[in-house]
Short mmCIF file of C-alpha atoms (C1' of nucleotides) in Angstrom, two decimals:
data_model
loop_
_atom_site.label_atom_id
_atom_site.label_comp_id
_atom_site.label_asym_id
_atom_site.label_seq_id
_atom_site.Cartn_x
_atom_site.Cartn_y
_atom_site.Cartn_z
CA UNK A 1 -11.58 19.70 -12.17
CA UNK A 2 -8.58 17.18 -12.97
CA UNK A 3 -7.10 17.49 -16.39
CA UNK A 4 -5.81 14.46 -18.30
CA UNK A 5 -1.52 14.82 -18.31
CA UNK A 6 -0.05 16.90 -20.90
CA UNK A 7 1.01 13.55 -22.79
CA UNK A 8 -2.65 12.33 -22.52
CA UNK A 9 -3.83 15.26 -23.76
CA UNK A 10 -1.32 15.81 -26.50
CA UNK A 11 -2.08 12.79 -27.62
CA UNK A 12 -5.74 12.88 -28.23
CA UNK A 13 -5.01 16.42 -29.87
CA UNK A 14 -2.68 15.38 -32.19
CA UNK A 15 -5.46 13.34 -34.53
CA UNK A 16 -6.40 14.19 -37.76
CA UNK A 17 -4.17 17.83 -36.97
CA UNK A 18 -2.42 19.19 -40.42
CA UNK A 19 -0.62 21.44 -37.99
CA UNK A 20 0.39 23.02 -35.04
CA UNK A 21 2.00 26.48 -34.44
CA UNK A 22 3.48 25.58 -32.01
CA UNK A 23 3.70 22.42 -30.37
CA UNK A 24 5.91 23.67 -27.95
CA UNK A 25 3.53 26.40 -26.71
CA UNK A 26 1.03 23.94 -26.85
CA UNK A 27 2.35 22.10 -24.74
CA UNK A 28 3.07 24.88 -22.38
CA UNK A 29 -0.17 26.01 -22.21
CA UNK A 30 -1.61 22.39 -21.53
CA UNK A 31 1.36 22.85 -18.86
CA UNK A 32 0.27 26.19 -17.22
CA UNK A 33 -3.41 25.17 -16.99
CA UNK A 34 -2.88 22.10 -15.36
CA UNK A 35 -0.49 23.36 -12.61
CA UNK A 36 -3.13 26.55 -11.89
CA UNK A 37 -6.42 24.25 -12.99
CA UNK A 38 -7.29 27.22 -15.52
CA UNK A 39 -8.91 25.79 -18.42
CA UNK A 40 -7.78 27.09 -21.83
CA UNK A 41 -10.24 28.67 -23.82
CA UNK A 42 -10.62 26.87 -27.25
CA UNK A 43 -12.10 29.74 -30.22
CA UNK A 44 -13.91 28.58 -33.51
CA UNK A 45 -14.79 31.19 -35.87
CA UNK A 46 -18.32 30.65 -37.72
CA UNK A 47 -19.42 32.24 -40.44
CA UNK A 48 -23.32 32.72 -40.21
CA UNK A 49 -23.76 33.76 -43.84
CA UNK A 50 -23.51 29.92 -44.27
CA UNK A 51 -25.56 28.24 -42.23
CA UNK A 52 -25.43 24.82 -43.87
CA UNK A 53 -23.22 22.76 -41.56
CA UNK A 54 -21.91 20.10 -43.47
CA UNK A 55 -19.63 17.21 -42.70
CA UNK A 56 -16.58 19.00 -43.62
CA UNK A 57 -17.58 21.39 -40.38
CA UNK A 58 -17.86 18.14 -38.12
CA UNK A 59 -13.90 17.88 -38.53
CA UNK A 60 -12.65 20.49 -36.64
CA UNK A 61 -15.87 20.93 -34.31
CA UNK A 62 -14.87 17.16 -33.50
CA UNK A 63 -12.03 18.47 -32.53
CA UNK A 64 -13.03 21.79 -30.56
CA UNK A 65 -15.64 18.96 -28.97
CA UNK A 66 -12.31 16.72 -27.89
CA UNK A 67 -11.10 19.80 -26.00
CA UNK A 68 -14.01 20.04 -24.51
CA UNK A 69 -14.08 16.61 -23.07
CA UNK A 70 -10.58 17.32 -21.76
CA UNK A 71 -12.05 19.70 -19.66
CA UNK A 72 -11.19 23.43 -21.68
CA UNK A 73 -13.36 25.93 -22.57
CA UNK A 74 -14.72 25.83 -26.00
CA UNK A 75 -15.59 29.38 -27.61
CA UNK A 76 -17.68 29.71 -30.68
CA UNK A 77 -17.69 32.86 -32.40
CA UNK A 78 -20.49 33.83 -34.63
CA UNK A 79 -19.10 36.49 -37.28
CA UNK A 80 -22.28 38.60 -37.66
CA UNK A 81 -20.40 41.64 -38.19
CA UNK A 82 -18.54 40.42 -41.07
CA UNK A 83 -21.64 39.22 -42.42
CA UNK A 84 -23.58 41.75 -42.22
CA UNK A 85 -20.68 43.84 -44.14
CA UNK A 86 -21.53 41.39 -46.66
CA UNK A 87 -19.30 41.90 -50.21
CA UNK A 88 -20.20 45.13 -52.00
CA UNK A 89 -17.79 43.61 -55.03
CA UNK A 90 -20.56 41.04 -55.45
CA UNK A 91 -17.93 38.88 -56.90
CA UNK A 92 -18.43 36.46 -54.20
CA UNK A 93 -21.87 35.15 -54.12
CA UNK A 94 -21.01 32.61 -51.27
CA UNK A 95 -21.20 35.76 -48.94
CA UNK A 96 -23.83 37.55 -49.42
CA UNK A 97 -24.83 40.60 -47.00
CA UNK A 98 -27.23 39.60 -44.04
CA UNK A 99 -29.29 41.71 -42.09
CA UNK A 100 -28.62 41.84 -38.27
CA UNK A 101 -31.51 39.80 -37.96
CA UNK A 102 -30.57 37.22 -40.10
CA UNK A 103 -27.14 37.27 -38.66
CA UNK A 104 -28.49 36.61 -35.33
CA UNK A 105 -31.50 33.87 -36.44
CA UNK A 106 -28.76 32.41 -38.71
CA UNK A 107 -26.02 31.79 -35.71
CA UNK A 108 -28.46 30.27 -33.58
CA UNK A 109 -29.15 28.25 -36.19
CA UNK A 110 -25.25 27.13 -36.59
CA UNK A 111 -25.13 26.87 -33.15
CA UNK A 112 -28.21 24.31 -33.07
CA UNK A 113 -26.56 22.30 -35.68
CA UNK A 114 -23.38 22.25 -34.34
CA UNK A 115 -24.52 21.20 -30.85
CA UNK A 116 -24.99 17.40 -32.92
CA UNK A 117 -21.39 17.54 -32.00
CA UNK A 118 -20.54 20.19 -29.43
CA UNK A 119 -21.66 19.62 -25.60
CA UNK A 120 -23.77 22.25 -25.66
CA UNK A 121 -24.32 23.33 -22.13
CA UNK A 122 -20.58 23.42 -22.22
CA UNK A 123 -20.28 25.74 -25.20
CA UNK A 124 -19.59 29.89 -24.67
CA UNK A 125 -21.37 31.54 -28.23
CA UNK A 126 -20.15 35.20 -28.81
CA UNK A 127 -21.20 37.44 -31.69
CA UNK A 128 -18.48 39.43 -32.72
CA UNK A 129 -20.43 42.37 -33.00
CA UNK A 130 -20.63 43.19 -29.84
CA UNK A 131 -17.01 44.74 -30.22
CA UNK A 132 -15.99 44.86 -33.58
CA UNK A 133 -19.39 46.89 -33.48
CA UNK A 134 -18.12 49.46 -31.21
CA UNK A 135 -14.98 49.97 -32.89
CA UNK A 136 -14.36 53.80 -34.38
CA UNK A 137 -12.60 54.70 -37.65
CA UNK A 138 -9.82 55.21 -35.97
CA UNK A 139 -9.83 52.28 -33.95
CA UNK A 140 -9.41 50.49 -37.60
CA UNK A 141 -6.96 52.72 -38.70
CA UNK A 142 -4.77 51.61 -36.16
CA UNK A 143 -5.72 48.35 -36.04
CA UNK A 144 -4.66 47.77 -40.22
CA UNK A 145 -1.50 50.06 -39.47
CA UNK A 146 -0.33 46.89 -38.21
CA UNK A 147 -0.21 44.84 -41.26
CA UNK A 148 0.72 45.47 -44.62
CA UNK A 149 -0.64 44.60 -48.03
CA UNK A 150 2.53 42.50 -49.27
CA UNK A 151 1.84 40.76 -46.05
CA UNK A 152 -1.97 40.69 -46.99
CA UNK A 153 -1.16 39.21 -50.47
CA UNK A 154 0.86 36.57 -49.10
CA UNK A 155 -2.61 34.91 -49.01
CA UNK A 156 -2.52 32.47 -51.83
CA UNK A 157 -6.64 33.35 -52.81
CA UNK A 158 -5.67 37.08 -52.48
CA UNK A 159 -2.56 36.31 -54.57
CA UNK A 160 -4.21 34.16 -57.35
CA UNK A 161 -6.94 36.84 -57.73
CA UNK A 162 -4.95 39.54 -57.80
CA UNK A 163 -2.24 37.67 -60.48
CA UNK A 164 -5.65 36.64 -62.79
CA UNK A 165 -6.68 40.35 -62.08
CA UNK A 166 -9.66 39.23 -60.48
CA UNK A 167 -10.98 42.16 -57.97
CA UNK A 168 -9.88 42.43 -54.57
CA UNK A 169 -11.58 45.10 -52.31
CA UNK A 170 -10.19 46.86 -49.26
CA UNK A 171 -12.41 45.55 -47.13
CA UNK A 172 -11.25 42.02 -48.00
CA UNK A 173 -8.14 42.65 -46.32
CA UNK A 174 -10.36 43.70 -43.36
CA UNK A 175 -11.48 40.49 -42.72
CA UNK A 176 -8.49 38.50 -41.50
CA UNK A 177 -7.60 41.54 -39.47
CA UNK A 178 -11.52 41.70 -37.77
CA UNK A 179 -11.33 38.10 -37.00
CA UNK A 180 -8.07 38.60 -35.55
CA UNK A 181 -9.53 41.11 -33.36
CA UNK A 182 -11.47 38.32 -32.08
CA UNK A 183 -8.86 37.05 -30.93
CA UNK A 184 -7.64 39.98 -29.05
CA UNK A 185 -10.82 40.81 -27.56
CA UNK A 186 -10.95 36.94 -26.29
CA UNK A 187 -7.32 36.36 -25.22
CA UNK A 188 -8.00 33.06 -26.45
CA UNK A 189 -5.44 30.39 -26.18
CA UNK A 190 -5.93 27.82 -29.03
CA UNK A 191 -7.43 28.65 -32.11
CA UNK A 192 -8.96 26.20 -34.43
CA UNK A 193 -9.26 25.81 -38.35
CA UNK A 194 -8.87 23.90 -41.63
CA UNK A 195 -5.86 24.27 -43.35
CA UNK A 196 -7.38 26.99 -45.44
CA UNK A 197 -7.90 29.19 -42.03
CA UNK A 198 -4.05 29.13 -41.68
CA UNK A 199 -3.26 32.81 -43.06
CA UNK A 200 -6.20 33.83 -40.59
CA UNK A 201 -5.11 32.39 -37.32
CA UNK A 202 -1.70 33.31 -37.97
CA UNK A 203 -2.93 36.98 -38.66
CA UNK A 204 -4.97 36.65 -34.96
CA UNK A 205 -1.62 35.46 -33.31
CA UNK A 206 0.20 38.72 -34.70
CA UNK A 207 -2.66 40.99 -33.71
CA UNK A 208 -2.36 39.40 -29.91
CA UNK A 209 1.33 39.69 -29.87
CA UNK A 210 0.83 43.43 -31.17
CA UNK A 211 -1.58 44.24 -28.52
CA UNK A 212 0.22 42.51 -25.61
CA UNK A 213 -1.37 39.41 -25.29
CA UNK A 214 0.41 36.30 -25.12
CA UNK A 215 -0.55 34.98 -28.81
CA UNK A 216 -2.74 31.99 -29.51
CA UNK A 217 -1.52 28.25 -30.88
CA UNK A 218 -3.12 27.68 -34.19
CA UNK A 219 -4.59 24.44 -35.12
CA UNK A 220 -5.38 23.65 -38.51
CA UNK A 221 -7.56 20.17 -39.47
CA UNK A 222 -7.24 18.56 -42.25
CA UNK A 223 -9.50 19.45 -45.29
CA UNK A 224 -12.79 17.21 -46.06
CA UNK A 225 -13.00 16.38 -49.54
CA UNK A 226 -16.12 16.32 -51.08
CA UNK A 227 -18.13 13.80 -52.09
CA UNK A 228 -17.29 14.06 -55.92
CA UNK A 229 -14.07 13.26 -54.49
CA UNK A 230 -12.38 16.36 -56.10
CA UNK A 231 -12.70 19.50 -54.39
CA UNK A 232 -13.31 20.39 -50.51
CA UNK A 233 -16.70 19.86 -49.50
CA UNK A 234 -18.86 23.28 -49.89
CA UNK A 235 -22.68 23.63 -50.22
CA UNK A 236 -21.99 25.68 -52.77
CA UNK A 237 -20.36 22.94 -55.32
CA UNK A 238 -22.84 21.06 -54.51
CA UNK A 239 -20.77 17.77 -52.97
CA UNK A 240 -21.34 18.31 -49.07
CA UNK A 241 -23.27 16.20 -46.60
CA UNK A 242 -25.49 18.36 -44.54
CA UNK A 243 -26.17 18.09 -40.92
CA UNK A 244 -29.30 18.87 -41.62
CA UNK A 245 -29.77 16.42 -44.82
CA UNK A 246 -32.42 13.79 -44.33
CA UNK A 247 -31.37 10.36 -43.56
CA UNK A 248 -32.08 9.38 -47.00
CA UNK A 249 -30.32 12.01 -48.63
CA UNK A 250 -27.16 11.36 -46.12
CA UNK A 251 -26.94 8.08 -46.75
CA UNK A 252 -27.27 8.07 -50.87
CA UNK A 253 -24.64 11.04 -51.02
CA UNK A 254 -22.47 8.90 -48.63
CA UNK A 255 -22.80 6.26 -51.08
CA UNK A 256 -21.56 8.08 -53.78
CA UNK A 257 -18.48 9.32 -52.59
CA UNK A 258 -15.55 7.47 -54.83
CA UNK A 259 -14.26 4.24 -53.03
CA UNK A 260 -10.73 5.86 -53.42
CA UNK A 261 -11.94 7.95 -50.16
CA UNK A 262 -13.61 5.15 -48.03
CA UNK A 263 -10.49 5.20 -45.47
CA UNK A 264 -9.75 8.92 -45.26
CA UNK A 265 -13.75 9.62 -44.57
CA UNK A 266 -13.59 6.98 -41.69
CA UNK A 267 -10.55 8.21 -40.34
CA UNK A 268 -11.99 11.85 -40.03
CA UNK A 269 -15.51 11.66 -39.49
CA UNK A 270 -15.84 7.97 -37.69
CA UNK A 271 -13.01 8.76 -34.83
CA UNK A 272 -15.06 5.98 -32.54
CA UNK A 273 -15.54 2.82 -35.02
CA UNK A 274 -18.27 0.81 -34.84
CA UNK A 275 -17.41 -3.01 -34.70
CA UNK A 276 -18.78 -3.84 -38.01
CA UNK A 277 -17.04 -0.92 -39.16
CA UNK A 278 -13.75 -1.67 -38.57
CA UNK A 279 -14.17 -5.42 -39.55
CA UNK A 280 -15.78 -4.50 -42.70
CA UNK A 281 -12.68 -2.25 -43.25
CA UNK A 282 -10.47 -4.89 -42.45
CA UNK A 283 -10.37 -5.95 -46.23
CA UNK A 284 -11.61 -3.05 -47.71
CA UNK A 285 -9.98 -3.50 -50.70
CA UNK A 286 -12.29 -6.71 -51.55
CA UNK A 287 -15.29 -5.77 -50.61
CA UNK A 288 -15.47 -1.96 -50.71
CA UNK A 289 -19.56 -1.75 -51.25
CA UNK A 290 -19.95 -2.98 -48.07
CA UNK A 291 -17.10 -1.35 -46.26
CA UNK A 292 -18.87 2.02 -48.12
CA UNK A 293 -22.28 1.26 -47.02
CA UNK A 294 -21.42 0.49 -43.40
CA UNK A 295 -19.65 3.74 -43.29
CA UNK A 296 -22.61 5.09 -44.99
CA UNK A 297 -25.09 3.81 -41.73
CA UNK A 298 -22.36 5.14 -39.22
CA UNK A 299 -22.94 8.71 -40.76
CA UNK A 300 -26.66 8.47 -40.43
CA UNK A 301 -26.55 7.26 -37.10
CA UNK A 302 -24.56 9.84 -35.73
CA UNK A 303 -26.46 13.25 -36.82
CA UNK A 304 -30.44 10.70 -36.44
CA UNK A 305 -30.14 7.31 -34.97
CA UNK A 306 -29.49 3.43 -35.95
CA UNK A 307 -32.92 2.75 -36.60
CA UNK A 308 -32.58 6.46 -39.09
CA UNK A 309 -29.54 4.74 -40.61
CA UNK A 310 -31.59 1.39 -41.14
CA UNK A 311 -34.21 2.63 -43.19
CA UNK A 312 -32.35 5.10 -45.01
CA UNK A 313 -30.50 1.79 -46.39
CA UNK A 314 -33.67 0.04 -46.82
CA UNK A 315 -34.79 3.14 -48.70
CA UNK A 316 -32.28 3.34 -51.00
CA UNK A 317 -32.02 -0.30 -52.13
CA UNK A 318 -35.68 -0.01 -52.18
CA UNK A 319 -35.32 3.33 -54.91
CA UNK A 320 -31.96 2.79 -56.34
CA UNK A 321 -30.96 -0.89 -56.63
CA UNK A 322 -34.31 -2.29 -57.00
CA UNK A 323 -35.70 0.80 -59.00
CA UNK A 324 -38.98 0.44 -57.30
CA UNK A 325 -40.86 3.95 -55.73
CA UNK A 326 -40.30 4.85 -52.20
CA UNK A 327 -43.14 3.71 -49.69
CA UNK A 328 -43.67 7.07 -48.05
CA UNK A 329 -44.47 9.78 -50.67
CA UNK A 330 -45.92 13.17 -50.58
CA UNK A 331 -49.66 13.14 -51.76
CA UNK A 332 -50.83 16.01 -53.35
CA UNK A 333 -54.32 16.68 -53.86
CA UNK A 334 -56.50 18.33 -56.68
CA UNK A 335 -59.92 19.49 -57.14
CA UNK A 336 -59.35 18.53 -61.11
CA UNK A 337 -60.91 15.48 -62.34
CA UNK A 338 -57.65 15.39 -64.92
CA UNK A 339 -54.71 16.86 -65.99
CA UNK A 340 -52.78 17.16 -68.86
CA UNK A 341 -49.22 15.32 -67.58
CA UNK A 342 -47.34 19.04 -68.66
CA UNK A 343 -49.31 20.86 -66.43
CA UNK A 344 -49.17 18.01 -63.87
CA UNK A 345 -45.32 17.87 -63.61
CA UNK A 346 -45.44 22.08 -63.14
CA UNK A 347 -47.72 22.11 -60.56
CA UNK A 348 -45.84 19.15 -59.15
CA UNK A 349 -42.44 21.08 -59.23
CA UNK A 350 -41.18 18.38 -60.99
CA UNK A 351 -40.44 20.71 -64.20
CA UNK A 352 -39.86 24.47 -63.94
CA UNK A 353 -40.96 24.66 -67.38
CA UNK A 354 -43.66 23.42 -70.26
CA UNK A 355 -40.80 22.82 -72.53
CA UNK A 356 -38.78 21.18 -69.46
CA UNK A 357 -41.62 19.07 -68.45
CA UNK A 358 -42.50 17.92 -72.22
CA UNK A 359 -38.24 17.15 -72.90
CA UNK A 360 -38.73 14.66 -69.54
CA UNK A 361 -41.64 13.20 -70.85
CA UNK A 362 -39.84 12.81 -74.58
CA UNK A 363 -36.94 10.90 -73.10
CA UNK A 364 -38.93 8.79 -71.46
CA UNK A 365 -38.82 9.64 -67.72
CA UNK A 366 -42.32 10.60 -67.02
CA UNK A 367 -44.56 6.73 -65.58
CA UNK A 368 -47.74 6.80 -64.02
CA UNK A 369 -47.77 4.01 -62.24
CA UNK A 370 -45.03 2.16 -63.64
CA UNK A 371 -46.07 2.88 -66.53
CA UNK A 372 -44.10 5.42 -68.86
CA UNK A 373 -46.18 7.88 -70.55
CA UNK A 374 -44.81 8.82 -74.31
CA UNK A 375 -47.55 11.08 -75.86
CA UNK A 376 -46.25 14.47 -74.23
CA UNK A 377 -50.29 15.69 -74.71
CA UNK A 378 -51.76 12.77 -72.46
CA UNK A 379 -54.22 13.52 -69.71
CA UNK A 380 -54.06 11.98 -66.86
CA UNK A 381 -57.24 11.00 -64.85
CA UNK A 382 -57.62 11.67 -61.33
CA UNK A 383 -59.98 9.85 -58.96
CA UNK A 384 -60.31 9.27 -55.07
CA UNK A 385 -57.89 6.29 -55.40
CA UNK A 386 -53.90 7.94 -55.39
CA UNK A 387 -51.86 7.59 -58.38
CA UNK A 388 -48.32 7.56 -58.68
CA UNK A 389 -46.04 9.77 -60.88
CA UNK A 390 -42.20 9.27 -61.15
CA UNK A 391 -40.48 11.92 -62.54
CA UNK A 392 -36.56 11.11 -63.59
CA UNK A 393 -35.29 8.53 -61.20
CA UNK A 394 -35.33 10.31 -58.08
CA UNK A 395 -38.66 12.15 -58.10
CA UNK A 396 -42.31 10.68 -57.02
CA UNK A 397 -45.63 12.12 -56.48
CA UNK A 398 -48.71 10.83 -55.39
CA UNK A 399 -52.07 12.67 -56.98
CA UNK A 400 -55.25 11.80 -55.98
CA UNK A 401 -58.60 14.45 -56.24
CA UNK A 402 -59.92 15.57 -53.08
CA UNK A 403 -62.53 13.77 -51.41
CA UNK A 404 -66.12 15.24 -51.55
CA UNK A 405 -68.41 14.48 -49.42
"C1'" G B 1 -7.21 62.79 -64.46
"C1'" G B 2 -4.96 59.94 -68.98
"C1'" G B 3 -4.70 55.23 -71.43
"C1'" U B 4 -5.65 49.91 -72.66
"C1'" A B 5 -8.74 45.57 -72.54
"C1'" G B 6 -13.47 44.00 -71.46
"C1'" G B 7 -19.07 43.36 -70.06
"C1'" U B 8 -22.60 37.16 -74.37
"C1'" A B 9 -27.40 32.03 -71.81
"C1'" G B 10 -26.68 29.19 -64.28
"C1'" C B 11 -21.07 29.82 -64.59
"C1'" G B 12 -16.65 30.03 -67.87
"C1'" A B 13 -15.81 31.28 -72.86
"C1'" A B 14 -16.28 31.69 -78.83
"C1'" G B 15 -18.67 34.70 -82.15
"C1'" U B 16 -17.27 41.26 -85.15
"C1'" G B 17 -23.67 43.12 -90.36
"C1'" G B 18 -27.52 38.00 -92.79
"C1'" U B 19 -29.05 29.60 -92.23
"C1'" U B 20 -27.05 32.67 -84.98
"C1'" A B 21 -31.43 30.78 -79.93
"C1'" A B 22 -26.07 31.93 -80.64
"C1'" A B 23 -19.74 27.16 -81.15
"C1'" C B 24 -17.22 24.89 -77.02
"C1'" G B 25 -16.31 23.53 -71.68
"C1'" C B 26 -18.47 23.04 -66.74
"C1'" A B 27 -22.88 22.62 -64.04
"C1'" A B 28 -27.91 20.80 -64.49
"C1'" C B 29 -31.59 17.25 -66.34
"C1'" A B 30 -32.86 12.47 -68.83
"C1'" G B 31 -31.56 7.53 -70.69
"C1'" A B 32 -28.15 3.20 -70.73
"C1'" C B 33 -24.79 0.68 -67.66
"C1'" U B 34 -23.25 -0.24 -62.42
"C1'" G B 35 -22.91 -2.26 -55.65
"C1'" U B 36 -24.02 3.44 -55.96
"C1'" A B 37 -27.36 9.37 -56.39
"C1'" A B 38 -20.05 7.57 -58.31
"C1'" A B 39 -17.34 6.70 -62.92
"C1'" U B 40 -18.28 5.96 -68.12
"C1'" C B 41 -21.26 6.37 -72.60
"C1'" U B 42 -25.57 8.74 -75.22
"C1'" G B 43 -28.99 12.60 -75.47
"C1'" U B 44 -31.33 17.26 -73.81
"C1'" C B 45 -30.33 21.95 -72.03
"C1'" G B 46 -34.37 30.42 -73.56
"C1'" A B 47 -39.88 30.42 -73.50
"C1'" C B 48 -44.57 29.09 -75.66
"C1'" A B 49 -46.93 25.87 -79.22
"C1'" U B 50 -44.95 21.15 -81.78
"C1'" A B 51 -45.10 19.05 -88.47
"C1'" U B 52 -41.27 22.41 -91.31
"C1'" G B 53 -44.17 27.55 -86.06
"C1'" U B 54 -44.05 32.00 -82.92
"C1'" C B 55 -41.91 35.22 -79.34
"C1'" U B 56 -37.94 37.25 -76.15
"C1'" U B 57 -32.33 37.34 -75.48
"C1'" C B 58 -25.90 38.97 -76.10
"C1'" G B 59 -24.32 45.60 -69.69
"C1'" G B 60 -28.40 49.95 -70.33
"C1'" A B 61 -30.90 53.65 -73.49
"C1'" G B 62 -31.29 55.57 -78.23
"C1'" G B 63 -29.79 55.48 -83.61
"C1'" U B 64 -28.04 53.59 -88.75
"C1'" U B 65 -29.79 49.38 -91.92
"C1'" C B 66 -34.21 45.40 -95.77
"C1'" G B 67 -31.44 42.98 -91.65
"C1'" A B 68 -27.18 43.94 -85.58
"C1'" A B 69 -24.61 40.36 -80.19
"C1'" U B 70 -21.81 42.37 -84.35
"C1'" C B 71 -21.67 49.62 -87.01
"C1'" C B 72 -22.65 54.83 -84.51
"C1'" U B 73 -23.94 58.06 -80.00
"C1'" C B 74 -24.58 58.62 -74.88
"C1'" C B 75 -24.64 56.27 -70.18
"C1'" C B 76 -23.46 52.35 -66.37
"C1'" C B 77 -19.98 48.63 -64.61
"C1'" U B 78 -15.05 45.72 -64.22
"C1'" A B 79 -9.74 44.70 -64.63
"C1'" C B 80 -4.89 46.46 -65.66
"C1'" C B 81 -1.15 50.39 -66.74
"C1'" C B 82 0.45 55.65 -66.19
"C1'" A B 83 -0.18 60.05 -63.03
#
RNA sequence: GGGUAGGUAGCGAAGUGGUUAAACGCAACAGACUGUAAAUCUGUCGACAUAUGUCUUCGGAGGUUCGAAUCCUCCCCUACCCA
């Protein structure tokens, strides 16, 4: 296998990188495994307790991807173990405890979604089970001899909680040191991250150095904000784009990002520009609705296809601009001749509640067909021929009874 | 082991015997506006019935009282300080 040059290589790894500790050994590496045509292995940490890839993943497994196509050896590392620890504290809901099961059915899973970007076939998937697993008491022992808590609250989460006396458990401080052991049980070379991995890839280049192993670079990418333009994207604040998101969805949340972060979302998540992309960008400044929704059918198109992309936009003109109902909506069908619109909306799932579903219907977001319903005790009659009910601006049904023949 | 401060609606946080279903902020939902599912503004935001109605909530279990999130007892949980 021939390797790109150092330089070449160097300078396709460079891109959207925060940082690199260190460039020098980088570069040595890149150095070492072309003169003995070794590949360096590449590790990603995942944690299976989310599942969710979103686009703030894509970023650095663009990246592990780029290393791939430079002819390395990219490692993804499924944390099971950690996750199946879980976080007795319950403080952090974000991690909750999975069974082994779970662990394993929810790693595939990542895996699956991750391949949107990864070359699969190329791609080595470990669970770190199989030796943090077999590790004794003592084994640990040693291993956290090796670091110390001021070290450990050097961390700035650990160091915020602890200042606004938030709870920290011991086993917290287990974590960066178990996912260090990855690192010694992989001899990795590179390690990727975002920025907010740096504390842990730095504590897997001690742990190598400490067990004799020539320690890894770290890489850390560069944060994806959200798409309330505030905070970094997370499923759990709600402002991610999902992998797994329907074209729709991916294109109306892509949409709503803030203009302010038009460029910064091309530069990390559209590395190859389309050329209407980059023309459209090209004066941004004047026309940023299209520049927005061209970037908008570029995301699409990558995780479904152009056509996806197409009639996601056609969609939500269709919904959204022109405030007309969607042309493909879920039919649901009753053996009722009527219904009051209350119980409608409940057994719709449109309203968890009688008093949620009557408040809807009082401020005036409940139409059957286009037209908006005010008494909150009409019924609504149900024949062969479908109806349609919008709920709020974003939610449609179509009832209809069941045929009988 | 000793001490201090706490545990209130999805989250954060007021409220210390009686118009308190419980201020306020965030989130959520709806409406208006917009190129947008953004921003902004307005409203709603325990449940069930709706005309001024009823029921269930303030860590848990008991108790005092005409009446308790608010007082008492016991228990559970959390943070911090001292050993």
């Amino acid at each position: 296998m021939r390797f790109p040059t150092v330089q070449e290589q160097l300078d396709i790894i460079v891109g959207n990188v925060v940082e690199i500790i260190s460039t020098e050994e980088l570069e040595k590496k890149l150095l070492h495994s072309l003169q003995t045509g070794k590949p360096l292995k590449i590790k990603l940490g995942a944690d299976p307790s989310r599942p969710d890839l979103h686009l703030g993943h894509s970023v650095v497994l663009r990246k592990l991807r780029e290393f791939q196509d430079l002819g390395h050896e990219a490692i993804l590392i499924i944390g099971d173990f950690t996750a199946m620890i879980g976080d007795p504290s319950g403080k952090s809901k974000t991690r909750p405890q999975l069974s082994a099961e779970e662990a394993r059915e929810n790693g595939k899973s990542y895996f699956e979604q991750a391949s949107k970007i990864l070359d699969a076939r190329k791609t080595t998937i470990c669970y770190n089970s199989d030796w943090l697993g077999k590790m004794t008491f003592s084994d640990v022992i040693r291993l956290s001899s090796h670091y110390t808590v001021a070290r450990m609250l050097e961390r700035d989460d650990f160091e915020r909680r602890y200042r606004s006396r938030e709870p920290i458990s011991i086993h917290e401080f287990l974590y960066p040191l178990a996912q260090g052991m990855d690192s010694v049980h992989l001899k990795n070379d590179v390690e990727l991250g975002g920025t907010d991995q740096k504390f842990n890839l730095l504590v897997g280049r001690d742990l190598q150095r400490e067990y004799g192993i020539a320690p890894q670079v770290c890489i850390t990418m560069e944060l994806l904000v959200g798409t309330d333009g505030k905070e970094k994207m997370s499923k759990s604040l709600g402002n991610a784009i999902c992998f797994n998101d329907t074209p729709n969805d991916m294109y109306g949340r892509a949409l709503s990002i803030p203009d302010s972060l038009i460029e910064t979302y091309c530069r990390l998540l559209v590395p190859q520009k389309s050329q209407p992309l980059a023309e459209v960008l090209e004066d941004l400044t004047s026309n940023p609705r299209e520049a927005k929704r061209a970037l908008a059918r570029e995301i699409v198109a990558q995780y479904y296809s152009l056509t996806a992309a197409g009639e996601a936009e056609e969609h939500f003109d269709r919904v959204f601009v022109q405030k007309k109902a969607p042309d493909n909506i879920e039919l649901f069908l009753f053996d009722e001749p009527s219904f009051p619109v209350i119980d409608l909306l409940i057994r719709l799932g449109a309203a968890p509640s009688k008093s949620e579903a009557r408040r809807m219907i009082q401020q005036n977001a409940v139409a059957l067909d286009e037209e908006k319903i005010t008494d909150t005790n009409a019924l609504v009659p149900l024949d062969d021929e479908p109806k349609t009910i919008r709920a709020g601006k974003r939610k449609f049904y179509k009832v209809a009874t069941k045929k009988t023949f």
